[in-house]
CSV table of C-alpha atoms and ligand atoms in Angstrom, one decimal:
chain,number,residue,atom,x,y,z
A,1,UNK,CA,109.6,59.0,22.4
A,2,UNK,CA,112.4,58.9,19.3
A,3,UNK,CA,111.6,61.6,16.5
A,4,UNK,CA,110.9,60.1,13.1
A,5,UNK,CA,114.0,60.6,10.4
A,6,UNK,CA,112.3,63.3,8.9
A,7,UNK,CA,109.6,64.1,10.3
A,8,UNK,CA,107.9,66.5,9.7
A,9,UNK,CA,108.7,67.1,6.4
A,10,UNK,CA,110.9,68.7,7.6
A,11,UNK,CA,114.1,70.3,5.2
A,12,UNK,CA,112.2,68.5,2.3
A,13,UNK,CA,110.9,70.3,-1.4
A,14,UNK,CA,107.1,69.2,-1.7
A,15,UNK,CA,107.0,71.2,-4.8
A,16,UNK,CA,107.6,74.8,-6.5
A,17,UNK,CA,106.3,78.4,-5.8
A,18,UNK,CA,107.5,81.6,-7.2
A,19,UNK,CA,105.3,83.5,-4.0
A,20,UNK,CA,107.6,82.8,-1.8
A,21,UNK,CA,111.6,82.0,-0.5
A,22,UNK,CA,112.3,81.3,3.3
A,23,UNK,CA,115.8,80.6,4.2
A,24,UNK,CA,117.0,78.9,6.8
A,25,UNK,CA,119.4,82.3,7.5
A,26,UNK,CA,116.6,84.5,8.7
A,27,UNK,CA,116.0,86.0,5.7
A,28,UNK,CA,111.9,85.9,4.6
A,29,UNK,CA,111.2,87.7,0.1
A,30,UNK,CA,107.5,87.4,-1.7
A,31,UNK,CA,108.1,87.4,-5.0
A,32,UNK,CA,111.9,88.6,-4.5
A,33,UNK,CA,111.1,91.7,-2.7
A,34,UNK,CA,113.0,91.5,1.3
A,35,UNK,CA,109.7,91.6,4.2
A,36,UNK,CA,112.1,94.8,5.7
A,37,UNK,CA,111.6,96.7,2.0
A,38,UNK,CA,108.1,95.6,2.7
A,39,UNK,CA,107.6,96.8,5.8
A,40,UNK,CA,109.0,99.7,5.2
A,41,UNK,CA,107.3,101.5,1.7
A,42,UNK,CA,104.1,99.2,0.6
A,43,UNK,CA,100.9,99.3,2.3
A,44,UNK,CA,99.4,95.9,2.9
A,45,UNK,CA,96.8,96.0,0.3
A,46,UNK,CA,99.6,96.5,-2.2
A,47,UNK,CA,100.6,93.4,-0.9
A,48,UNK,CA,98.5,91.9,-1.7
A,49,UNK,CA,97.7,93.2,-5.0
A,50,UNK,CA,102.0,91.9,-5.6
A,51,UNK,CA,101.3,88.2,-4.4
A,52,UNK,CA,97.1,87.7,-5.8
A,53,UNK,CA,98.0,89.3,-9.1
A,54,UNK,CA,102.2,89.0,-9.3
A,55,UNK,CA,103.5,92.2,-10.0
A,56,UNK,CA,103.3,95.5,-7.6
A,57,UNK,CA,100.6,98.1,-8.4
A,58,UNK,CA,100.6,101.6,-9.7
A,59,UNK,CA,99.3,103.9,-8.8
A,60,UNK,CA,95.4,104.1,-10.5
A,61,UNK,CA,95.8,99.8,-10.2
A,62,UNK,CA,96.7,100.6,-6.1
A,63,UNK,CA,94.2,102.6,-5.7
A,64,UNK,CA,91.9,100.5,-8.2
A,65,UNK,CA,91.8,97.5,-6.0
A,66,UNK,CA,91.5,99.2,-2.3
A,67,UNK,CA,87.9,100.3,-4.3
A,68,UNK,CA,88.0,96.7,-4.7
A,69,UNK,CA,88.9,95.2,-1.3
A,70,UNK,CA,86.7,97.7,0.7
A,71,UNK,CA,83.1,97.4,-1.5
A,72,UNK,CA,83.2,93.2,-0.5
A,73,UNK,CA,83.1,94.6,3.1
A,74,UNK,CA,79.2,94.7,3.7
A,75,UNK,CA,77.6,90.9,4.9
A,76,UNK,CA,75.2,89.8,2.9
A,77,UNK,CA,71.8,89.3,6.0
A,78,UNK,CA,71.9,85.5,6.3
A,79,UNK,CA,75.6,85.9,7.1
A,80,UNK,CA,74.5,88.0,9.7
A,81,UNK,CA,71.8,86.1,10.9
A,82,UNK,CA,74.1,82.8,11.5
A,83,UNK,CA,77.2,85.0,13.1
A,84,UNK,CA,74.5,86.5,15.8
A,85,UNK,CA,73.9,83.0,16.6
A,86,UNK,CA,77.2,82.2,17.1
A,87,UNK,CA,77.9,82.4,20.9
A,88,UNK,CA,80.6,83.9,22.7
A,89,UNK,CA,82.3,81.8,23.6
A,90,UNK,CA,83.3,80.3,20.3
A,91,UNK,CA,86.6,80.6,19.8
A,92,UNK,CA,87.2,82.8,17.1
A,93,UNK,CA,89.0,80.9,14.3
A,94,UNK,CA,86.3,78.2,14.6
A,95,UNK,CA,84.0,82.1,13.5
A,96,UNK,CA,86.3,81.9,11.1
A,97,UNK,CA,85.9,79.2,9.6
A,98,UNK,CA,83.3,79.6,9.8
A,99,UNK,CA,82.5,82.8,7.6
A,100,UNK,CA,84.3,82.1,4.8
A,101,UNK,CA,82.5,78.1,4.8
A,102,UNK,CA,79.3,79.6,4.2
A,103,UNK,CA,80.0,81.8,2.0
A,104,UNK,CA,81.3,79.5,0.1
A,105,UNK,CA,77.1,77.5,0.5
A,106,UNK,CA,76.0,81.5,-0.5
A,107,UNK,CA,78.3,83.3,-3.3
A,108,UNK,CA,80.2,79.8,-4.3
A,109,UNK,CA,83.3,80.1,-6.5
A,110,UNK,CA,80.9,78.3,-9.6
A,111,UNK,CA,84.2,79.1,-12.5
A,112,UNK,CA,88.1,79.4,-11.9
A,113,UNK,CA,87.6,82.8,-13.2
A,114,UNK,CA,86.1,84.5,-10.1
A,115,UNK,CA,88.5,82.7,-8.4
A,116,UNK,CA,90.4,86.6,-7.5
A,117,UNK,CA,87.0,87.9,-7.2
A,118,UNK,CA,86.0,85.3,-4.7
A,119,UNK,CA,89.1,85.5,-3.2
A,120,UNK,CA,89.0,89.6,-2.6
A,121,UNK,CA,84.8,89.4,-1.5
A,122,UNK,CA,86.7,87.3,2.1
A,123,UNK,CA,89.4,89.5,2.8
A,124,UNK,CA,86.7,92.3,3.0
A,125,UNK,CA,83.8,89.9,4.0
A,126,UNK,CA,85.9,88.2,6.9
A,127,UNK,CA,87.6,90.8,8.4
A,128,UNK,CA,83.5,93.1,8.9
A,129,UNK,CA,81.7,90.1,10.0
A,130,UNK,CA,84.5,88.9,12.9
A,131,UNK,CA,84.4,92.2,14.6
A,132,UNK,CA,80.5,92.3,14.5
A,133,UNK,CA,80.6,88.7,16.1
A,134,UNK,CA,82.8,89.7,18.5
A,135,UNK,CA,81.4,93.1,18.8
A,136,UNK,CA,77.2,91.3,19.2
A,137,UNK,CA,78.5,88.8,21.0
A,138,UNK,CA,80.7,90.4,23.2
A,139,UNK,CA,79.0,93.6,24.3
A,140,UNK,CA,75.4,92.9,22.2
A,141,UNK,CA,76.6,96.1,19.8
A,142,UNK,CA,75.3,95.4,16.4
A,143,UNK,CA,78.4,97.8,14.6
A,144,UNK,CA,77.9,99.9,11.8
A,145,UNK,CA,79.1,97.4,9.6
A,146,UNK,CA,80.4,100.4,7.6
A,147,UNK,CA,83.6,103.0,7.9
A,148,UNK,CA,85.8,105.4,6.1
A,149,UNK,CA,88.8,103.7,7.1
A,150,UNK,CA,90.0,102.6,3.1
A,151,UNK,CA,92.6,100.5,4.2
A,152,UNK,CA,92.0,97.3,5.9
A,153,UNK,CA,93.8,97.9,8.9
A,154,UNK,CA,91.9,101.0,9.8
A,155,UNK,CA,88.4,99.3,9.0
A,156,UNK,CA,89.3,96.9,11.5
A,157,UNK,CA,90.3,99.2,14.4
A,158,UNK,CA,87.7,101.1,13.7
A,159,UNK,CA,85.1,98.7,14.1
A,160,UNK,CA,86.2,97.4,16.9
A,161,UNK,CA,87.3,100.1,18.7
A,162,UNK,CA,84.8,103.0,17.2
A,163,UNK,CA,86.2,105.4,17.1
A,164,UNK,CA,89.0,107.7,15.5
A,165,UNK,CA,91.8,105.5,15.8
A,166,UNK,CA,95.7,106.5,15.4
A,167,UNK,CA,97.6,107.3,13.0
A,168,UNK,CA,100.3,104.8,14.8
A,169,UNK,CA,98.0,102.1,15.8
A,170,UNK,CA,96.8,102.0,12.0
A,171,UNK,CA,100.1,101.6,10.7
A,172,UNK,CA,101.5,98.5,13.1
A,173,UNK,CA,98.2,97.0,13.0
A,174,UNK,CA,98.7,97.3,8.9
A,175,UNK,CA,102.7,96.0,8.8
A,176,UNK,CA,101.6,93.1,10.7
A,177,UNK,CA,99.4,92.7,7.7
A,178,UNK,CA,101.7,92.4,5.8
A,179,UNK,CA,104.3,90.6,7.8
A,180,UNK,CA,101.4,87.1,7.8
A,181,UNK,CA,100.6,87.6,4.6
A,182,UNK,CA,102.3,84.7,2.7
A,183,UNK,CA,105.6,82.1,4.5
A,184,UNK,CA,105.5,79.8,1.8
A,185,UNK,CA,104.9,76.2,2.5
A,186,UNK,CA,103.6,76.6,6.6
A,187,UNK,CA,101.0,73.6,7.5
A,188,UNK,CA,98.6,76.0,6.8
A,189,UNK,CA,99.6,76.6,3.3
A,190,UNK,CA,100.3,73.5,2.9
A,191,UNK,CA,96.7,72.4,4.0
A,192,UNK,CA,94.7,74.5,1.4
A,193,UNK,CA,97.0,73.5,-1.8
A,194,UNK,CA,96.6,70.2,-0.6
A,195,UNK,CA,93.0,70.7,-1.1
A,196,UNK,CA,93.5,73.0,-4.7
A,197,UNK,CA,95.5,70.5,-6.2
A,198,UNK,CA,91.9,68.5,-6.0
A,199,UNK,CA,90.6,70.9,-8.1
A,200,UNK,CA,88.8,71.7,-5.0
A,201,UNK,CA,87.4,75.4,-4.3
A,202,UNK,CA,89.0,78.6,-2.5
A,203,UNK,CA,86.2,78.1,-0.3
A,204,UNK,CA,87.0,75.1,1.1
A,205,UNK,CA,91.0,75.6,0.8
A,206,UNK,CA,90.6,78.7,2.9
A,207,UNK,CA,88.1,76.9,5.4
A,208,UNK,CA,91.1,73.6,4.9
A,209,UNK,CA,94.4,75.9,5.7
A,210,UNK,CA,92.0,78.5,8.6
A,211,UNK,CA,91.7,74.3,10.4
A,212,UNK,CA,96.1,74.4,10.3
A,213,UNK,CA,96.4,77.7,11.7
A,214,UNK,CA,94.2,77.6,14.8
A,215,UNK,CA,96.9,75.0,16.4
A,216,UNK,CA,99.3,76.5,18.9
A,217,UNK,CA,102.0,75.2,17.4
A,218,UNK,CA,102.0,77.7,14.6
A,219,UNK,CA,99.1,81.2,14.1
A,220,UNK,CA,97.7,80.5,17.5
A,221,UNK,CA,101.2,81.3,19.5
A,222,UNK,CA,100.3,85.0,19.1
A,223,UNK,CA,97.5,84.2,21.7
A,224,UNK,CA,99.6,81.9,23.7
A,225,UNK,CA,102.5,84.6,23.6
A,226,UNK,CA,100.0,87.1,25.2
A,227,UNK,CA,98.5,84.9,28.1
A,228,UNK,CA,102.0,83.8,28.8
A,229,UNK,CA,103.8,87.4,29.4
A,230,UNK,CA,100.5,88.7,30.7
A,231,UNK,CA,101.1,85.9,33.7
A,232,UNK,CA,104.1,87.7,34.6
A,233,UNK,CA,104.5,90.9,36.3
A,234,UNK,CA,108.1,92.1,36.4
A,235,UNK,CA,111.0,92.1,34.5
A,236,UNK,CA,113.0,90.2,37.6
A,237,UNK,CA,111.0,87.3,37.4
A,238,UNK,CA,111.0,86.3,33.2
A,239,UNK,CA,114.5,84.4,34.6
A,240,UNK,CA,112.8,82.7,37.1
A,241,UNK,CA,109.4,82.0,34.5
A,242,UNK,CA,111.1,81.0,31.3
A,243,UNK,CA,114.0,78.2,33.5
A,244,UNK,CA,110.5,76.9,35.4
A,245,UNK,CA,109.3,76.3,31.5
A,246,UNK,CA,111.9,75.0,30.1
A,247,UNK,CA,112.2,72.4,33.1
A,248,UNK,CA,108.8,71.3,33.0
A,249,UNK,CA,109.6,71.2,29.2
A,250,UNK,CA,106.7,73.2,28.5
A,251,UNK,CA,107.1,75.2,24.9
A,252,UNK,CA,107.8,78.9,25.3
A,253,UNK,CA,105.3,79.9,22.3
A,254,UNK,CA,106.2,82.5,19.8
A,255,UNK,CA,110.3,80.6,19.7
A,256,UNK,CA,111.4,78.9,17.7
A,257,UNK,CA,110.5,78.2,13.8
A,258,UNK,CA,110.3,75.7,11.5
A,259,UNK,CA,113.0,76.6,8.7
A,260,UNK,CA,114.3,79.2,10.4
A,261,UNK,CA,118.0,78.7,12.3
A,262,UNK,CA,119.0,82.0,13.9
A,263,UNK,CA,116.7,84.6,14.0
A,264,UNK,CA,113.6,85.1,12.2
A,265,UNK,CA,113.6,88.4,10.0
A,266,UNK,CA,109.6,89.3,10.7
A,267,UNK,CA,109.9,89.6,14.3
A,268,UNK,CA,112.6,92.5,14.7
A,269,UNK,CA,110.0,95.4,11.7
A,270,UNK,CA,107.3,94.2,15.0
A,271,UNK,CA,109.6,95.0,17.8
A,272,UNK,CA,110.3,98.1,16.9
A,273,UNK,CA,106.6,98.7,16.5
A,274,UNK,CA,106.1,97.3,20.1
A,275,UNK,CA,108.9,99.7,20.8
A,276,UNK,CA,107.5,102.5,19.7
A,277,UNK,CA,103.2,101.2,21.3
A,278,UNK,CA,105.1,101.3,24.8
A,279,UNK,CA,106.7,104.3,25.0
A,280,UNK,CA,103.5,106.5,23.0
A,281,UNK,CA,100.5,105.1,25.7
A,282,UNK,CA,103.7,105.6,29.1
A,283,UNK,CA,103.0,101.9,29.6
A,284,UNK,CA,106.4,99.9,28.5
A,285,UNK,CA,106.5,96.9,31.1
A,286,UNK,CA,105.0,94.2,28.4
A,287,UNK,CA,107.9,94.9,26.2
A,288,UNK,CA,110.0,95.4,28.7
A,289,UNK,CA,109.1,92.1,30.3
A,290,UNK,CA,109.0,90.2,26.5
A,291,UNK,CA,112.5,92.4,25.5
A,292,UNK,CA,114.7,90.6,29.2
A,293,UNK,CA,112.1,87.1,27.5
A,294,UNK,CA,113.9,88.1,23.9
A,295,UNK,CA,117.4,87.3,25.8
A,296,UNK,CA,117.3,85.9,27.7
A,297,UNK,CA,116.1,82.5,25.5
A,298,UNK,CA,118.6,82.8,23.5
A,299,UNK,CA,120.6,82.9,26.7
A,300,UNK,CA,119.8,79.9,27.0
A,301,UNK,CA,118.2,77.7,24.8
A,302,UNK,CA,119.5,79.9,22.1
A,303,UNK,CA,116.3,80.5,20.7
A,304,UNK,CA,114.6,83.5,19.2
A,305,UNK,CA,111.1,85.1,19.3
A,306,UNK,CA,109.4,83.7,15.9
A,307,UNK,CA,106.9,86.9,14.8
A,308,UNK,CA,104.3,85.8,17.0
A,309,UNK,CA,105.9,86.7,20.6
A,310,UNK,CA,106.3,90.2,19.6
A,311,UNK,CA,103.2,90.8,17.6
A,312,UNK,CA,101.7,89.6,20.5
A,313,UNK,CA,102.0,93.7,22.7
A,314,UNK,CA,102.3,95.3,19.9
A,315,UNK,CA,98.4,93.9,18.8
A,316,UNK,CA,98.1,94.7,22.8
A,317,UNK,CA,98.4,97.4,23.1
A,318,UNK,CA,96.2,98.7,19.8
A,319,UNK,CA,93.6,98.3,21.4
A,320,UNK,CA,92.8,94.4,19.8
A,321,UNK,CA,91.8,91.4,22.3
A,322,UNK,CA,93.7,88.1,23.0
A,323,UNK,CA,91.0,86.6,21.6
A,324,UNK,CA,91.6,88.5,17.9
A,325,UNK,CA,95.0,88.2,17.2
A,326,UNK,CA,95.2,84.8,15.0
A,327,UNK,CA,92.0,86.0,12.9
A,328,UNK,CA,94.3,89.2,12.4
A,329,UNK,CA,96.8,86.2,11.3
A,330,UNK,CA,94.4,84.3,9.1
A,331,UNK,CA,92.4,87.5,7.5
A,332,UNK,CA,96.1,88.5,6.5
A,333,UNK,CA,97.2,85.6,5.6
A,334,UNK,CA,93.8,85.3,3.7
A,335,UNK,CA,96.2,87.1,0.0
A,336,UNK,CA,98.8,84.1,0.9
A,337,UNK,CA,96.6,81.0,1.0
A,338,UNK,CA,95.2,82.3,-2.3
A,339,UNK,CA,97.9,83.0,-4.5
A,340,UNK,CA,98.8,79.7,-3.9
A,341,UNK,CA,95.7,78.0,-4.7
A,342,UNK,CA,96.1,80.2,-7.8
A,343,UNK,CA,99.4,78.1,-8.7
A,344,UNK,CA,98.6,75.0,-7.6
A,345,UNK,CA,96.0,75.9,-10.0
A,346,UNK,CA,98.1,76.6,-12.9
A,347,UNK,CA,100.1,73.9,-13.2
A,348,UNK,CA,98.0,71.5,-11.2
A,349,UNK,CA,99.1,67.8,-10.3
A,350,UNK,CA,97.0,65.7,-7.0
A,351,UNK,CA,98.6,66.4,-4.3
A,352,UNK,CA,99.8,62.8,-2.5
A,353,UNK,CA,102.8,61.9,-0.8
A,354,UNK,CA,103.2,57.7,0.3
A,355,UNK,CA,104.8,56.7,3.9
A,356,UNK,CA,106.1,54.8,5.0
A,357,UNK,CA,104.9,51.4,6.2
A,358,UNK,CA,106.4,50.7,10.1
A,359,UNK,CA,102.5,48.2,11.3
A,360,UNK,CA,103.2,45.0,11.1
A,361,UNK,CA,104.7,42.0,9.1
A,362,UNK,CA,101.9,40.3,6.8
A,363,UNK,CA,99.4,38.7,8.6
A,364,UNK,CA,96.7,35.8,8.3
A,365,UNK,CA,92.9,37.1,8.3
A,366,UNK,CA,91.9,35.2,12.2
A,367,UNK,CA,87.2,35.3,12.4
A,368,UNK,CA,86.0,37.0,14.8
A,369,UNK,CA,85.2,33.9,16.4
A,370,UNK,CA,89.2,33.0,17.2
A,371,UNK,CA,90.1,36.4,18.5
B,401,COA,C1,107.8,76.7,15.5
B,401,COA,C2,107.8,74.9,16.1
B,401,COA,C3,106.9,75.0,16.4
B,401,COA,C4,108.9,74.4,15.5
B,401,COA,O1,109.1,72.8,15.0
B,401,COA,P1,110.6,72.2,14.7
B,401,COA,O2,110.6,72.9,13.5
B,401,COA,O3,109.4,70.5,14.9
B,401,COA,O4,111.6,72.6,16.9
B,401,COA,P2,111.0,71.1,17.8
B,401,COA,O5,109.7,71.1,18.5
B,401,COA,O6,111.9,69.6,17.6
B,401,COA,O7,112.1,72.0,18.2
B,401,COA,C5,113.7,71.7,18.0
B,401,COA,C6,113.7,71.9,20.1
B,401,COA,O8,114.2,73.2,20.1
B,401,COA,C7,113.6,72.9,21.5
B,401,COA,N1,112.1,74.3,21.5
B,401,COA,C8,112.0,74.2,20.2
B,401,COA,N2,111.1,75.4,19.7
B,401,COA,C9,110.8,75.6,21.7
B,401,COA,C10,110.5,76.4,22.1
B,401,COA,N3,109.0,77.7,22.0
B,401,COA,N4,110.3,76.9,23.5
B,401,COA,C11,111.0,75.6,24.2
B,401,COA,N5,111.8,75.0,23.1
B,401,COA,C12,112.0,74.9,22.5
B,401,COA,C13,112.2,71.7,21.4
B,401,COA,O9,111.6,71.4,22.6
B,401,COA,C14,113.4,71.0,20.9
B,401,COA,O10,114.2,69.9,21.7
B,401,COA,P3,114.7,68.9,21.9
B,401,COA,O11,114.9,68.8,20.7
B,401,COA,O12,114.8,68.8,23.5
B,401,COA,O13,112.7,67.8,22.1
B,401,COA,C15,108.7,75.3,17.9
B,401,COA,O14,110.0,75.7,17.9
B,401,COA,C16,107.3,75.7,18.5
B,401,COA,O15,106.3,75.0,18.7
B,401,COA,N6,107.1,76.9,18.8
B,401,COA,C17,106.7,77.1,19.7
B,401,COA,C18,105.1,77.9,19.4
B,401,COA,C19,105.2,79.5,17.9
B,401,COA,O16,105.7,80.3,19.1
B,401,COA,N7,105.2,78.2,17.1
B,401,COA,C20,104.7,80.0,15.6
B,401,COA,C21,105.4,79.2,14.7
B,401,COA,S1,105.8,80.6,13.9
């Protein structure tokens, strides 16, 4: 079927933001800071502060912010009951959606003055609750909700793996959260902003955004990329695998982008971690297969990996089950979604575009008996 002119609102400005810029040639900045500088120098918590409060923190501000986030991790008792009732067969993104939605029931946002506190609460509690659910539903384990880890990344990995976590593993997850934290008017953020523009509560905005992120064309691509890479058992198989997919007109998950045209700046950052982990773990196959696919996809289709592609081997190497890849994206993106909701609220007009009508001309009414 022919694609509609202007389909997907591609290339159109749908509003203003001061949170990030995504440039077609492959550059990404959060409030003016390049993603490369942020990934090299900042922690995820520092990036969250930047996005939620509009400036880089001083060390004392950062320390207080980290304390605040760590203080928000514990689940209310009734949430434990909800999470324990969700079966292992549920998709973890359904679990994330339910956690955020349920938190809106028991700890509602009573005033927009509470918006920052709500965002911090959701970053903290969602991180704990998703791992708690995973361990309970898959292994029958009721994990201790507390950890001695100060960072979101460390806390998540500690609860998941129940062992001391190597620095490289923590840093990999930490950087990945920075890369996932914000990305201008992507589908999920736009969904959340539309919801915010009705002056709805933050839990509703984030629940709506999670629904958009779940789809395989958006956040779900990291999981799909992992499943695809695991189908390939040697570097030699890559070309034939890609050829067959292209022949069948299948999408290769983790490649291509709606805005970037030659590279996704986040890809090389996470690729470096994937490489380092593959050496550290003495398990190079997955990374080598991914590298070969990157080269061949460019030669064949001029398509480049987006952030989700090398995220897949990197997450796999640090022991994250594939089902939890997209929920991690969601936890990081709570930051960007919330920042966008705050920005929308601060200068709001309800988002209500028009549609070009392409249906039938005006018609006469026909009674049911005469149809
Ligand atoms: C990201 C994505 C949704 C962007 O979509 P888009 O801007 O609408 O781009 P299109 O789907 O129109 O793609 C343009 C062309 O490239 C092809 N293409 C794009 N991504 C492709 C991929 N991953 N594998 C194979 N072909 C791809 C399309 O089939 C299309 O070809 P055509 O013009 O012959 O129909 C798309 O690249 C995609 O589906 N990628 C895989 C999913 C993914 O990794 N998502 C995460 C995004 S961060």
